[in-house]
Coordinates of C-alpha atoms in Angstrom, one line a residue:
X249 CA -21.6 -6.5 0.6
X250 CA -20.4 -10.0 0.2
X251 CA -20.9 -12.5 1.5
X252 CA -19.3 -15.8 2.0
X253 CA -15.0 -16.1 3.2
X254 CA -14.5 -14.9 -0.5
X255 CA -16.4 -11.8 0.3
X256 CA -14.9 -11.5 3.9
X257 CA -11.8 -11.5 2.5
X258 CA -12.3 -9.3 0.4
X259 CA -14.2 -6.8 2.9
X260 CA -11.6 -7.4 5.4
X261 CA -7.9 -6.4 2.6
X262 CA -10.4 -3.2 1.1
X263 CA -11.0 -1.4 4.7
X264 CA -7.7 -2.2 5.6
X265 CA -6.4 -0.2 2.3
X266 CA -8.5 2.7 2.8
X267 CA -8.4 3.1 6.6
X268 CA -12.1 1.9 6.9
X269 CA -10.8 -0.1 9.5
X270 CA -8.0 1.1 11.5
X271 CA -4.2 -0.1 12.5
X272 CA -4.4 -1.5 15.8
X273 CA -8.7 -1.9 15.8
X274 CA -9.7 -5.5 17.3
X275 CA -11.8 -7.6 15.2
X276 CA -15.0 -9.2 15.8
X277 CA -15.2 -13.3 15.0
X278 CA -18.5 -13.5 16.4
X279 CA -19.9 -10.1 14.3
X280 CA -17.9 -11.0 11.3
X281 CA -19.2 -14.7 11.7
X282 CA -22.3 -13.7 11.6
X283 CA -22.3 -10.9 8.7
X284 CA -20.6 -12.7 6.3
X285 CA -23.3 -15.6 6.6
X286 CA -19.9 -17.9 7.7
X287 CA -19.5 -20.4 11.2
X288 CA -16.2 -19.6 13.2
X289 CA -13.7 -22.2 11.5
X290 CA -14.1 -19.9 8.0
X291 CA -13.1 -16.7 9.1
X292 CA -10.6 -18.3 11.6
X293 CA -8.9 -19.8 8.4
X294 CA -9.1 -15.6 7.0
X295 CA -8.0 -14.5 9.3
X296 CA -4.5 -16.9 9.3
X297 CA -4.6 -16.0 5.8
X298 CA -4.7 -12.8 5.8
X299 CA -2.2 -12.4 9.2
X300 CA 0.4 -14.1 6.6
X301 CA 0.1 -11.5 3.9
X302 CA 0.6 -8.5 6.7
X303 CA -2.8 -7.3 6.9
X304 CA -3.8 -8.4 11.1
X305 CA -2.2 -9.8 13.8
X306 CA -3.8 -12.7 15.7
X307 CA -2.4 -12.5 19.5
X308 CA -3.3 -15.9 21.7
X309 CA -6.0 -15.5 24.2
X310 CA -6.4 -11.5 22.1
X311 CA -7.9 -12.2 19.1
X312 CA -7.0 -10.7 15.8
X313 CA -6.4 -6.8 14.8
X314 CA -5.8 -4.6 12.0
X315 CA -1.6 -5.1 11.8
X316 CA -0.2 -1.5 14.0
X317 CA 1.6 1.5 12.8
X318 CA 3.8 3.0 15.5
X319 CA 7.1 4.6 14.8
X320 CA 9.2 1.6 14.4
X321 CA 7.2 0.3 11.5
X322 CA 6.7 3.5 10.4
X323 CA 10.9 4.0 10.6
X324 CA 11.5 1.1 8.7
X325 CA 9.0 2.1 6.0
X326 CA 10.6 4.7 5.0
X327 CA 13.9 3.3 4.4
X328 CA 13.2 0.5 2.6
X329 CA 10.8 1.3 1.5
X330 CA 12.7 2.8 -1.7
X331 CA 15.2 -0.3 -2.2
X332 CA 12.5 -2.7 -2.2
X333 CA 10.6 -0.8 -5.1
X334 CA 13.7 -0.1 -7.4
X335 CA 14.8 -3.7 -7.0
X336 CA 11.5 -5.7 -7.8
X337 CA 11.5 -3.0 -10.8
X338 CA 14.3 -4.1 -11.7
X339 CA 13.1 -8.3 -12.3
X340 CA 9.9 -7.0 -13.2
X341 CA 11.3 -5.9 -16.2
X342 CA 13.7 -8.9 -17.0
X343 CA 10.5 -11.3 -15.9
X344 CA 7.2 -10.2 -17.1
X345 CA 4.7 -12.0 -19.0
X346 CA 2.3 -10.6 -22.0
X347 CA -0.3 -10.9 -20.3
X348 CA 0.8 -8.5 -16.3
X349 CA 1.8 -6.4 -18.8
X350 CA -1.6 -5.8 -20.1
X351 CA -3.0 -6.6 -17.0
X352 CA -1.1 -3.8 -16.2
X353 CA -2.5 -1.9 -18.5
X354 CA -6.2 -2.5 -17.7
X355 CA -5.4 -1.5 -14.2
X356 CA -4.4 1.7 -15.2
X357 CA -6.9 2.5 -17.0
X358 CA -9.0 2.0 -14.3
X359 CA -6.6 4.4 -12.0
X360 CA -6.8 7.3 -14.9
X361 CA -10.8 7.3 -14.5
X362 CA -10.7 6.9 -10.9
X363 CA -8.5 10.4 -11.1
X364 CA -10.3 12.5 -12.8
X365 CA -13.9 11.6 -11.2
X366 CA -12.1 12.4 -7.9
X367 CA -13.0 8.3 -6.6
X368 CA -10.1 8.4 -4.2
X369 CA -11.5 4.6 -2.3
X370 CA -10.5 3.5 -6.0
X371 CA -7.1 5.0 -6.3
X372 CA -5.8 3.6 -3.2
X373 CA -7.4 0.0 -4.4
X374 CA -6.3 0.2 -8.4
X375 CA -3.1 2.1 -6.7
X376 CA -2.6 -1.5 -4.9
X377 CA -3.3 -3.6 -7.3
X378 CA -0.8 -1.7 -10.0
X379 CA 2.4 -1.7 -7.6
X380 CA 1.0 -5.6 -6.7
X381 CA 0.7 -6.3 -10.4
X382 CA 4.7 -5.1 -10.9
X383 CA 5.5 -7.1 -7.9
X384 CA 4.0 -10.3 -9.3
X385 CA 6.2 -9.4 -12.7
X386 CA 9.3 -10.0 -10.3
X387 CA 8.6 -13.5 -10.1
X388 CA 11.4 -13.1 -6.5
X389 CA 9.9 -15.4 -3.9
X390 CA 11.3 -13.0 -1.6
X391 CA 11.1 -9.8 -2.1
X392 CA 6.8 -10.4 -3.5
X393 CA 6.1 -10.9 0.4
X394 CA 8.3 -7.2 1.5
X395 CA 6.8 -5.7 -1.5
X396 CA 3.4 -7.3 0.3
X397 CA 3.9 -5.7 3.4
X398 CA 4.8 -2.7 2.7
X399 CA 1.8 -1.9 0.1
X400 CA -0.3 -1.8 2.9
X401 CA 1.4 0.9 4.4
X402 CA 2.0 2.9 1.2
X403 CA -1.3 3.0 1.1
X404 CA -2.7 3.9 4.5
X405 CA 0.2 5.9 5.3
X406 CA -0.4 8.0 1.4
X407 CA -4.4 7.7 1.4
X408 CA -4.2 11.9 1.7
X409 CA -2.1 12.1 -1.6
X410 CA -5.5 10.9 -3.3
X411 CA -8.0 13.4 -1.5
X412 CA -5.6 16.9 -3.3
X413 CA -7.2 19.7 -1.1
X414 CA -4.8 22.5 -3.2
X415 CA -3.8 22.7 -6.6
X416 CA 0.1 21.6 -6.1
X417 CA -1.3 17.5 -4.8
X418 CA -3.4 17.7 -8.3
X419 CA 0.3 18.6 -9.7
X420 CA 0.7 16.1 -8.1
X421 CA -1.4 13.3 -8.5
X422 CA -1.6 14.0 -11.8
X423 CA 1.8 13.2 -12.2
X424 CA 1.6 10.4 -10.6
X425 CA -0.5 9.1 -13.0
X426 CA 2.1 9.9 -16.2
X427 CA 4.3 8.1 -13.6
X428 CA 2.5 5.1 -14.2
X429 CA 1.8 5.9 -17.8
X430 CA 5.9 5.7 -17.4
X431 CA 5.9 2.6 -15.8
X432 CA 4.0 0.9 -18.4
X433 CA 5.8 2.2 -21.2
X434 CA 9.3 0.9 -19.5
X435 CA 9.2 -2.5 -18.8
X436 CA 7.5 -3.2 -22.5
X437 CA 10.0 -2.1 -23.8
X438 CA 13.1 -3.5 -21.5
X439 CA 14.5 -0.5 -20.1
X440 CA 15.4 -1.0 -16.3
X441 CA 17.2 2.3 -15.8
X442 CA 14.2 4.1 -16.9
X443 CA 12.3 1.8 -14.6
X444 CA 14.4 2.9 -11.6
X445 CA 14.4 6.4 -12.5
X446 CA 11.2 6.0 -12.1
X447 CA 10.7 4.8 -8.8
X448 CA 13.2 6.9 -6.8
X449 CA 11.4 9.7 -8.9
X450 CA 8.0 8.3 -7.7
X451 CA 8.4 7.3 -4.1
X452 CA 10.0 11.5 -3.7
X453 CA 6.1 12.2 -5.6
X454 CA 4.3 11.2 -2.4
X455 CA 6.3 11.1 0.7
X456 CA 6.4 14.2 1.4
X457 CA 2.1 13.6 1.8
X458 CA 3.1 10.7 3.3
X459 CA 4.6 12.6 6.1
X460 CA 1.8 14.7 5.8
X461 CA 0.1 12.2 7.5
X462 CA 2.3 11.0 9.8
X463 CA 3.2 14.5 11.4
X464 CA 1.5 17.2 12.7
X465 CA 0.3 20.4 11.1
X466 CA 4.1 22.2 10.6
X467 CA 6.1 19.6 12.6
X468 CA 8.0 17.8 9.6
X469 CA 8.9 14.7 10.4
X470 CA 12.3 14.5 9.2
X471 CA 12.8 16.4 11.8
X472 CA 12.4 14.7 14.0
X473 CA 15.0 11.9 15.5
X474 CA 14.7 9.1 17.6
X475 CA 17.6 9.7 21.3
X476 CA 18.3 5.5 22.4
X477 CA 16.5 6.2 25.2
X478 CA 13.6 6.3 22.3
X479 CA 12.4 10.1 23.3
X480 CA 12.4 12.7 19.9
X481 CA 14.2 15.9 19.9
X482 CA 15.1 17.7 16.9
X483 CA 17.5 17.2 14.7
X484 CA 20.2 19.6 14.4

């Protein structure tokens, strides 16, 4: 654990992405102040920064909590994630800088190493950083905040992807590593169509694992629909 404002900021982001802090979990301002050697004012500044980035929610007279995940947010996530990832990918091809491509390559090497050693927490963080860099490549002030919010829930929903329990899940993980290599090559060669194709292949690769996290075993998430009254019933 690091100390100071930067340490608190980095640790809270990591703990939220890796599910060390649960969705909707309260954050104790006093204990964090003591643990990081800070007064309460800088802790509140970090809370506001993280709220702006979509990691936490600050409630009047109730304090800060990890941003929750509920049925509505998950539904929105699955509806819009592929569209935003595809738009980001196209813009990344058009606007990337050589330094960003080098950073993407370095991040991929760390992700690959973590996949070989089975370091699930590092895989979550390096995968998140890989897609953050693609967002930075896009240079779009409107899409980047949306991407950032999506990546938070993608990491939290998809954490099972990086803990493969059978050969099929291990095969999917290896394919994800190959997809990252494909993104780097396609962006570097300014191939928008290949990047978009990879976006949808990459999305489908992880979607079923994310559904395993959302739905109980034996229940397909996409077999449930919400009725107008808000109850759940099986689709035909």
